[in-house]
Coordinates of C-alpha atoms and ligand atoms in Angstrom, one line a residue:
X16 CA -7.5 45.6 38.9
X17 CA -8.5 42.8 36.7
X18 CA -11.4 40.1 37.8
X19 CA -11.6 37.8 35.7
X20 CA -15.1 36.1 35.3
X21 CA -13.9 32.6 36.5
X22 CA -11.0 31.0 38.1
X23 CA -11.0 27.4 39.5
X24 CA -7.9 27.6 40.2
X25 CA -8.3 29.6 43.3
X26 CA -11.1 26.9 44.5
X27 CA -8.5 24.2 43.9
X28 CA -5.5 25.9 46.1
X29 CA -7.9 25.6 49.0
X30 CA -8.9 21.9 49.1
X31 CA -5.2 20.6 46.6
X32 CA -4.5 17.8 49.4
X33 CA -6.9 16.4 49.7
X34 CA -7.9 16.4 45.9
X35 CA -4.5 15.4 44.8
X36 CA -4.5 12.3 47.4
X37 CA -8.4 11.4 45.9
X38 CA -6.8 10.9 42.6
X39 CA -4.5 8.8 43.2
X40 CA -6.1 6.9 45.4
X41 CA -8.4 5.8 42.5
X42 CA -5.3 5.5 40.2
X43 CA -3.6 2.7 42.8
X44 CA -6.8 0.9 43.3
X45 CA -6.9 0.3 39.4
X46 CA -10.8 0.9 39.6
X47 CA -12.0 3.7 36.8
X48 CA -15.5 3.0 35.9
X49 CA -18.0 2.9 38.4
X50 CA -16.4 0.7 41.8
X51 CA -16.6 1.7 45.4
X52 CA -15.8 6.0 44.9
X53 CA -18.5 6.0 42.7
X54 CA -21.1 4.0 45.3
X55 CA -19.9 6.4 48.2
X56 CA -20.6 9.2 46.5
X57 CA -23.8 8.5 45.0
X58 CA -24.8 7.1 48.6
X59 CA -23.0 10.6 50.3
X60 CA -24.7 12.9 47.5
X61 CA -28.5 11.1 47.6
X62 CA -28.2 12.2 51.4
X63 CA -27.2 15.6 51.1
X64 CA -30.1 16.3 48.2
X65 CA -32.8 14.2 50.5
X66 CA -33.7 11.5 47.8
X67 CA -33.6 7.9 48.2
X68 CA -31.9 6.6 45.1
X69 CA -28.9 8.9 42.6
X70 CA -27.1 7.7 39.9
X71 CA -24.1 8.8 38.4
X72 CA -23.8 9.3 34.8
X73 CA -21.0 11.1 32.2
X74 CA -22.6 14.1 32.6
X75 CA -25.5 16.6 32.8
X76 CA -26.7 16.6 29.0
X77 CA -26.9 12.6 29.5
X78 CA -28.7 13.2 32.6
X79 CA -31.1 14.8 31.2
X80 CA -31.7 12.1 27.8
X81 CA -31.2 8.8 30.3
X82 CA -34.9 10.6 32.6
X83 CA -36.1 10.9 29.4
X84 CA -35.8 7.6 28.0
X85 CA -36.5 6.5 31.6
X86 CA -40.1 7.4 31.2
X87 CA -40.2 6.1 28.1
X88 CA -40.5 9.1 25.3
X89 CA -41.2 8.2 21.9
X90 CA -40.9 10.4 18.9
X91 CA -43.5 12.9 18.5
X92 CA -43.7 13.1 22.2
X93 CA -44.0 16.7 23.5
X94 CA -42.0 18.1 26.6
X95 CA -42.9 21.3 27.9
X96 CA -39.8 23.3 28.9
X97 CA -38.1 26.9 29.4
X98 CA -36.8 28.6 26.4
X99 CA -34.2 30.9 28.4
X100 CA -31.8 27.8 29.4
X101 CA -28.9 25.9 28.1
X102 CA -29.5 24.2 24.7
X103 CA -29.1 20.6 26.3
X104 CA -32.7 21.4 28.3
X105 CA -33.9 21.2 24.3
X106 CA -31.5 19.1 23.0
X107 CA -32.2 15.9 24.5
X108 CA -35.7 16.1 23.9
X109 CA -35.1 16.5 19.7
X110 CA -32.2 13.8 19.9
X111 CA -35.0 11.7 21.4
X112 CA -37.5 12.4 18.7
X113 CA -39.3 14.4 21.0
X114 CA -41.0 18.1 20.2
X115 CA -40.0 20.9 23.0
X116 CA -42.6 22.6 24.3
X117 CA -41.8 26.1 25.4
X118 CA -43.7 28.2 27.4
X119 CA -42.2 31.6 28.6
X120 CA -40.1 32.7 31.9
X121 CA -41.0 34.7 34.6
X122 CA -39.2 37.8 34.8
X123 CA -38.6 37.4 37.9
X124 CA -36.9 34.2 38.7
X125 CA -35.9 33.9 34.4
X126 CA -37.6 30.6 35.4
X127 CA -40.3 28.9 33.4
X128 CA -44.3 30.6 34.2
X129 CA -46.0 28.2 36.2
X130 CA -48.9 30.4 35.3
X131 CA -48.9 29.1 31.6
X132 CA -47.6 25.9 31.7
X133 CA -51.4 24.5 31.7
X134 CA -52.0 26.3 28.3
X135 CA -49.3 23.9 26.4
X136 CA -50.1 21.1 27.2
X137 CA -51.8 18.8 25.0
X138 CA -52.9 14.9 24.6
X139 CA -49.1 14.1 23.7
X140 CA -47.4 15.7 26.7
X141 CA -44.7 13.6 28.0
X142 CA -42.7 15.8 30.9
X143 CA -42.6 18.8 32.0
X144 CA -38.7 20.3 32.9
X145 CA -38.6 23.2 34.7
X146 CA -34.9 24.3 34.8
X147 CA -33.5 25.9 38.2
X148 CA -31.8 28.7 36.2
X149 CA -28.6 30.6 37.7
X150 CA -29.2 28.4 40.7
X151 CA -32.7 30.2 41.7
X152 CA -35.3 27.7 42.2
X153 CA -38.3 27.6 39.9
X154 CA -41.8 27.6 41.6
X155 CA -42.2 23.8 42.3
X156 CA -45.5 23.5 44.2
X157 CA -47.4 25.3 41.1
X158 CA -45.6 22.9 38.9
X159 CA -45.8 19.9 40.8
X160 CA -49.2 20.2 41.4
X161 CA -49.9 20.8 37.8
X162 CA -47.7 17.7 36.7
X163 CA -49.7 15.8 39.2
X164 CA -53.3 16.8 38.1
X165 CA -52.6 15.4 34.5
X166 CA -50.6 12.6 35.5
X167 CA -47.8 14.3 33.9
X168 CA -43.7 13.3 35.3
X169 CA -41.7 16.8 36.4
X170 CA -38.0 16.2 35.8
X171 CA -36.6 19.1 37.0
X172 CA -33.0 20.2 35.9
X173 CA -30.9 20.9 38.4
X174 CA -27.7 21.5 36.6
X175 CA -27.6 25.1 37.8
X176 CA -28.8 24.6 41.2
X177 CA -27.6 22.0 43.5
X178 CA -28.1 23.0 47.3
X179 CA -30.7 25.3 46.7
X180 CA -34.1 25.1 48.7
X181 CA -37.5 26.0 47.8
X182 CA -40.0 26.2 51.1
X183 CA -37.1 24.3 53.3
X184 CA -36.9 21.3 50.5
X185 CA -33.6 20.3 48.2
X186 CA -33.4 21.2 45.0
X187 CA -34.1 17.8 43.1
X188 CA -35.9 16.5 46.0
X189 CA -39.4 17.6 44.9
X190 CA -39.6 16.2 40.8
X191 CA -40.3 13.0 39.8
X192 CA -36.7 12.6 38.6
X193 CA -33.9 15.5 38.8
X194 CA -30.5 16.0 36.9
X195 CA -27.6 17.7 38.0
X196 CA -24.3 18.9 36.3
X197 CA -20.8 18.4 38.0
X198 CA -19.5 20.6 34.9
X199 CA -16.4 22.3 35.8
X200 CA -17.7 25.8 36.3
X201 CA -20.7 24.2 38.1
X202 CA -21.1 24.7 41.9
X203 CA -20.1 21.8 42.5
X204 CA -17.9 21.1 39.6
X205 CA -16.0 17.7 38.8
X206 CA -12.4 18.3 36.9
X207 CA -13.9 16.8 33.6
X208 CA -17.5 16.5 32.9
X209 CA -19.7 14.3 34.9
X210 CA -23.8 13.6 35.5
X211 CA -26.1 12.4 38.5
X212 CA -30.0 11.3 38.0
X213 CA -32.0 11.3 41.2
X214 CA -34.9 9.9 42.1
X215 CA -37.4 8.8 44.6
X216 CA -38.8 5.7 42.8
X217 CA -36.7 2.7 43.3
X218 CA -38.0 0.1 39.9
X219 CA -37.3 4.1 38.2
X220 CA -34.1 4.2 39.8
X221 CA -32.8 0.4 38.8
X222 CA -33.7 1.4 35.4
X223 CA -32.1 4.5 35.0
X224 CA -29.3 2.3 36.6
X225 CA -29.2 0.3 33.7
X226 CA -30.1 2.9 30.9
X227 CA -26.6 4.2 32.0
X228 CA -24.8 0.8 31.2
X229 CA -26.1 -0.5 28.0
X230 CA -29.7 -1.5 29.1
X231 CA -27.5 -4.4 30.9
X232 CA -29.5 -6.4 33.9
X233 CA -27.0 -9.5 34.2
X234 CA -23.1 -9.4 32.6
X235 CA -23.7 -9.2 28.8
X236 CA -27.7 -9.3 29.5
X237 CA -29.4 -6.5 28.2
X238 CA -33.6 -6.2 28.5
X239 CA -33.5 -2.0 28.2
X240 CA -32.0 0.0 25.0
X241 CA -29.0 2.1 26.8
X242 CA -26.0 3.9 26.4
X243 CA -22.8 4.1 27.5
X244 CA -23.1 7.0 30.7
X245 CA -21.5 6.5 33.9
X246 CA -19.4 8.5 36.1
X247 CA -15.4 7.4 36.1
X248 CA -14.2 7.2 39.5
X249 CA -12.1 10.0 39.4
X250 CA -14.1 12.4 39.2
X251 CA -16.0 10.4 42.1
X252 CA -13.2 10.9 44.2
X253 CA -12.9 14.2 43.0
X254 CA -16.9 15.0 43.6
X255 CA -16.3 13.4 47.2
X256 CA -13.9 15.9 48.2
X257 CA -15.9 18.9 47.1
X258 CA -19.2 17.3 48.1
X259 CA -18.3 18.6 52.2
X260 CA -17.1 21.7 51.1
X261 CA -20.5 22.6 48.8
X262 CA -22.9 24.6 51.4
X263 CA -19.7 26.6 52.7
X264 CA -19.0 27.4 48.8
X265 CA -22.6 28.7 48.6
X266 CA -23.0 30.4 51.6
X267 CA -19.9 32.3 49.8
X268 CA -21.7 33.2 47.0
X269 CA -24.3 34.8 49.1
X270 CA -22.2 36.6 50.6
X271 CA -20.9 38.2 47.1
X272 CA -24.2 38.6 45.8
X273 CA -25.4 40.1 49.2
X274 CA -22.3 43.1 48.7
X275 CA -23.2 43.5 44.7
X276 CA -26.7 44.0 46.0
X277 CA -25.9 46.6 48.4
X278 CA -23.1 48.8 46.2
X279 CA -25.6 48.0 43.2
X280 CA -28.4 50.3 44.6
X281 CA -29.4 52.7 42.8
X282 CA -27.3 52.3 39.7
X283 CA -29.6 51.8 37.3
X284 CA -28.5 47.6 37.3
X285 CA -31.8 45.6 38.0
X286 CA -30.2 43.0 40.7
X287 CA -31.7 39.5 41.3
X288 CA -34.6 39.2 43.6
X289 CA -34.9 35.8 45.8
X290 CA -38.6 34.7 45.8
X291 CA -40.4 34.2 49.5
X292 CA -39.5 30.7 50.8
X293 CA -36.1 30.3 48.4
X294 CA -32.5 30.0 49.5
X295 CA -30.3 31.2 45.6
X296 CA -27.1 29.6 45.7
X297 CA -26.2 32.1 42.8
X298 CA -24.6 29.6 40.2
X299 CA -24.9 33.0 38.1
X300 CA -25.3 36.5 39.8
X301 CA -27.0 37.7 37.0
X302 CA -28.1 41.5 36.7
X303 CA -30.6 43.3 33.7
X304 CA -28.7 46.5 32.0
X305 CA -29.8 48.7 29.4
X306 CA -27.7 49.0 26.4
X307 CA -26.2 45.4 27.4
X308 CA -23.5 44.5 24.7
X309 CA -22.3 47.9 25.4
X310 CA -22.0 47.9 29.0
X311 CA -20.2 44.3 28.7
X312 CA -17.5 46.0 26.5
X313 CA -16.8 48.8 29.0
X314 CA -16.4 46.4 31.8
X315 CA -14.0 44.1 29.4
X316 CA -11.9 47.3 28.7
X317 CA -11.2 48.1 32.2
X318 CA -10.2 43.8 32.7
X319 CA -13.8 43.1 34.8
X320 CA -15.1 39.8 32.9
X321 CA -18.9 39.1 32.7
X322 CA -20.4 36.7 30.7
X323 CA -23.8 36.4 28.8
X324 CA -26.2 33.8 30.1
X325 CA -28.1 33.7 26.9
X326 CA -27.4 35.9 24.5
X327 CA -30.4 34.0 21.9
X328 CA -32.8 32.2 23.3
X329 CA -33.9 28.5 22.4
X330 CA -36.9 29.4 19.8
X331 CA -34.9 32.0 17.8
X332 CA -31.8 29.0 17.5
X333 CA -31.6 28.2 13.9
X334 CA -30.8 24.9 15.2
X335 CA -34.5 24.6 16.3
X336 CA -36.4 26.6 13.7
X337 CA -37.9 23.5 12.5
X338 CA -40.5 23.9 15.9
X339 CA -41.5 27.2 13.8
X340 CA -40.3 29.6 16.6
X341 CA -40.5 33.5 15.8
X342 CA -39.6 36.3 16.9
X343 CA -41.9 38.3 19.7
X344 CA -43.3 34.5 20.6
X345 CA -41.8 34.9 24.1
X346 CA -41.8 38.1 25.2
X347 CA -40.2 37.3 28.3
X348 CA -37.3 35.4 27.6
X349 CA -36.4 37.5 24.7
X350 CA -36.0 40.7 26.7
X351 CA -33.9 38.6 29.1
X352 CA -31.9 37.4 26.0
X353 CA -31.3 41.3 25.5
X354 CA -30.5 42.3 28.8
X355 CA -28.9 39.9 31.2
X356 CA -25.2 40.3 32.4
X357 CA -23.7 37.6 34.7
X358 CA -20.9 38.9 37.2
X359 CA -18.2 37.3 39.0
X360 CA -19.7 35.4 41.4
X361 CA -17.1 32.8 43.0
X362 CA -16.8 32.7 46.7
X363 CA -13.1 32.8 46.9
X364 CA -13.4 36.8 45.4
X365 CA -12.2 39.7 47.7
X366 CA -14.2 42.2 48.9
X367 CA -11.9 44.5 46.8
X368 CA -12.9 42.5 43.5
X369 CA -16.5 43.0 44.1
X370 CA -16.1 46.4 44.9
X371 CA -14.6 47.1 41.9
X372 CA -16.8 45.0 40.0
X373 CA -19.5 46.8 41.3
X374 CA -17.9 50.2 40.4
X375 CA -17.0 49.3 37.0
X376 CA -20.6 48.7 36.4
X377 CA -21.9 51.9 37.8
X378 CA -19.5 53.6 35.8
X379 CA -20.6 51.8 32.5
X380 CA -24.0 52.6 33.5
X381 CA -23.6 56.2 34.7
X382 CA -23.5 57.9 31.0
X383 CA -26.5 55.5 30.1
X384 CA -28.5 56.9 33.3
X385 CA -27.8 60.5 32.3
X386 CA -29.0 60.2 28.9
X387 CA -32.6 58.8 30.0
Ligands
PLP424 C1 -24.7 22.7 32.4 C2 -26.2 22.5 32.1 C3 -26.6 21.3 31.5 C4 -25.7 20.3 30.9 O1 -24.7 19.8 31.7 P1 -23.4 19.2 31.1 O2 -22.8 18.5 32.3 O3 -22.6 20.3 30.6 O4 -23.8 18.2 30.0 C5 -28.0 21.2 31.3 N1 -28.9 22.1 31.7 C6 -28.5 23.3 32.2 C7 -29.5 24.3 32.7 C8 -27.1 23.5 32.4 O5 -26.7 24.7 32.9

């Protein structure tokens, strides 16, 4: 039996009605850019993450470079940040003429250290952005309450994590601003890219409003430097739709992860642990395996897809050896780098898909366990 590793369209055959009648409703009322689908759902999703004040945007990569110019980073800057994520954590810090700061994950969570965040900073640090990663939330309290002693803005990045609570609070609720992804594959996914900036702060908020259309206060008045980043109203519509399906979608993936657990037991997988106080919405059901790359091909020959959430991490890109990264400098991420293997984790699979999902594994571990 093959499983493959994604499929959105199974998600899609569920909710097509209603989708299909979103669309072209925004197609009849001849409103694409920003309009009343876009103000619902930025009113409907601010709600559901229990903040005051989100913002669409074109996507989460912008999300992430509109916080930062919304507090006002300058080349030179420093941001302190994981370097086990998705290169746009990094990205939008260099674009900005910023320096990334990284400081190394716990093993646990593959989330930054809280422990040594302290270490790194310095007189130029900017932001701290702790990133949610595979949809497990990072240890907010320790890094709140760090941000807060030196007067330092958290913008946590939420791309991987929306509806995920840490000690009974949402996911972007606890930062000083929070980005989110609607990326396709995303738990909640748009069908195109798309962005959202959250934020408690209302004059942080009106900014970030106008960042996102040209630094524009009045019609063709501009008193901000922005860029072009809002969220077209079809993928509003689109967002809207899925929005009230979202919790049901995760409680899924708990469900999948909660059977891969169980037949995983044993066979010599090291399966996610949940840390006290945190609901995972498993964005990535991600397991460690010895002898990685070779476990990944055996499950690809018998049709199970998995994927590799990352295979190098951020220091060790030759994109950003310029910040004089080297090998062994974080210990951590680089053993997750090495051993990390995501699994199907979609809510719409069958229990006989994660069954044999789960037995492909232990068969592509079994020879492995014999041998040590
Ligand atoms: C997906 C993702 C982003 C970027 O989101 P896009 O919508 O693809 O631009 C940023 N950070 C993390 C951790 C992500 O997973």
């Amino acid at each position: 039996m093959a499983v493959p590793v994604l499929d959105l369209l199974r998600q899609y055959a569920t909710i097509k009605s209603d989708i299909d009648a979103a669309v072209s409703g925004v197609i009849s009322s001849g409103r694409f850019i920003l309009g009343p689908e876009v103000q619902a759902f930025e009113k409907e999703i601010a709600t559901y993450l229990e903040v005051e004040h989100a913002i669409g945007c074109a996507s989460g990569t912008d999300a992430l470079q509109i916080a930062l110019m919304a507090i006002g980073l300058r080349p030179g800057d420093e941001v302190i940040t994981s370097p086990f994520t998705f290169v746009a954590t990094a990205e939008t810090i260099a674009l900005l003429g910023g320096v990334p700061v990284f400081v190394d994950i716990d093993p646990a969570t593959f989330a930054i250290d809280a422990a040594q965040i302290e270490r790194a900073i310095t007189p130029r640090t900017r932001a701290i952005i702790p990133v949610h990663l595979y949809g497990h939330p990072c240890d907010m309290d320790a890094i709140m309450a760090i941000g807060r002693a030196h007067r330092i803005p958290v913008i946590e990045d939420a791309a991987q994590a929306v509806g995920a609570t840490y000690r009974g609070r949402k996911v972007c609720s606890m930062g000083d601003i929070s980005c989110v992804s609607f990326y396709p594959t995303k738990n909640l996914g748009a069908y195109g890219d798309g962005g959202l900036i959250v934020t408690n702060d209302a004059e942080r908020a009106a900014l970030i409003r106008r960042i996102c259309n040209h630094g524009q206060y009045e019609t063709y008045k501009y008193n901000a430097v922005g860029v072009n980043s809002r969220l077209d109203a079809i993928q509003a519509a689109v967002l809207r739709v899925k929005l009230r399906h979202l919790d049901a979608w995760n409680e899924g993936r708990r469900s999948v992860a909660a059977r891969y657990d169980a037949l995983l037991t044993g066979s010599g997988a090291a399966t996610p642990p949940v840390a006290e106080g945190c609901t995972h919405i498993y964005h990535q059901y991600t397991v460690r395996v010895p002898n990685r790359d070779a476990v990944a091909r055996a499950l690809h020959a018998r049709g199970v897809g998995s994927m590799i959430y990352y295979p190098v991490p951020l220091h060790l890109q030759p994109a950003y050896a310029a910040l004089g990264g080297r090998v062994g400098q974080f210990p951590a991420a680089e053993e997750a780098a090495r051993e990390v293997l995501s699994l199907p984790v979609y809510p719409e699979l069958t229990a006989a898909e994660i069954d044999e999902v789960a037995t492909a594994l232990r068969d592509a571990l079994e020879p492995i366990a014999v041998q040590s």
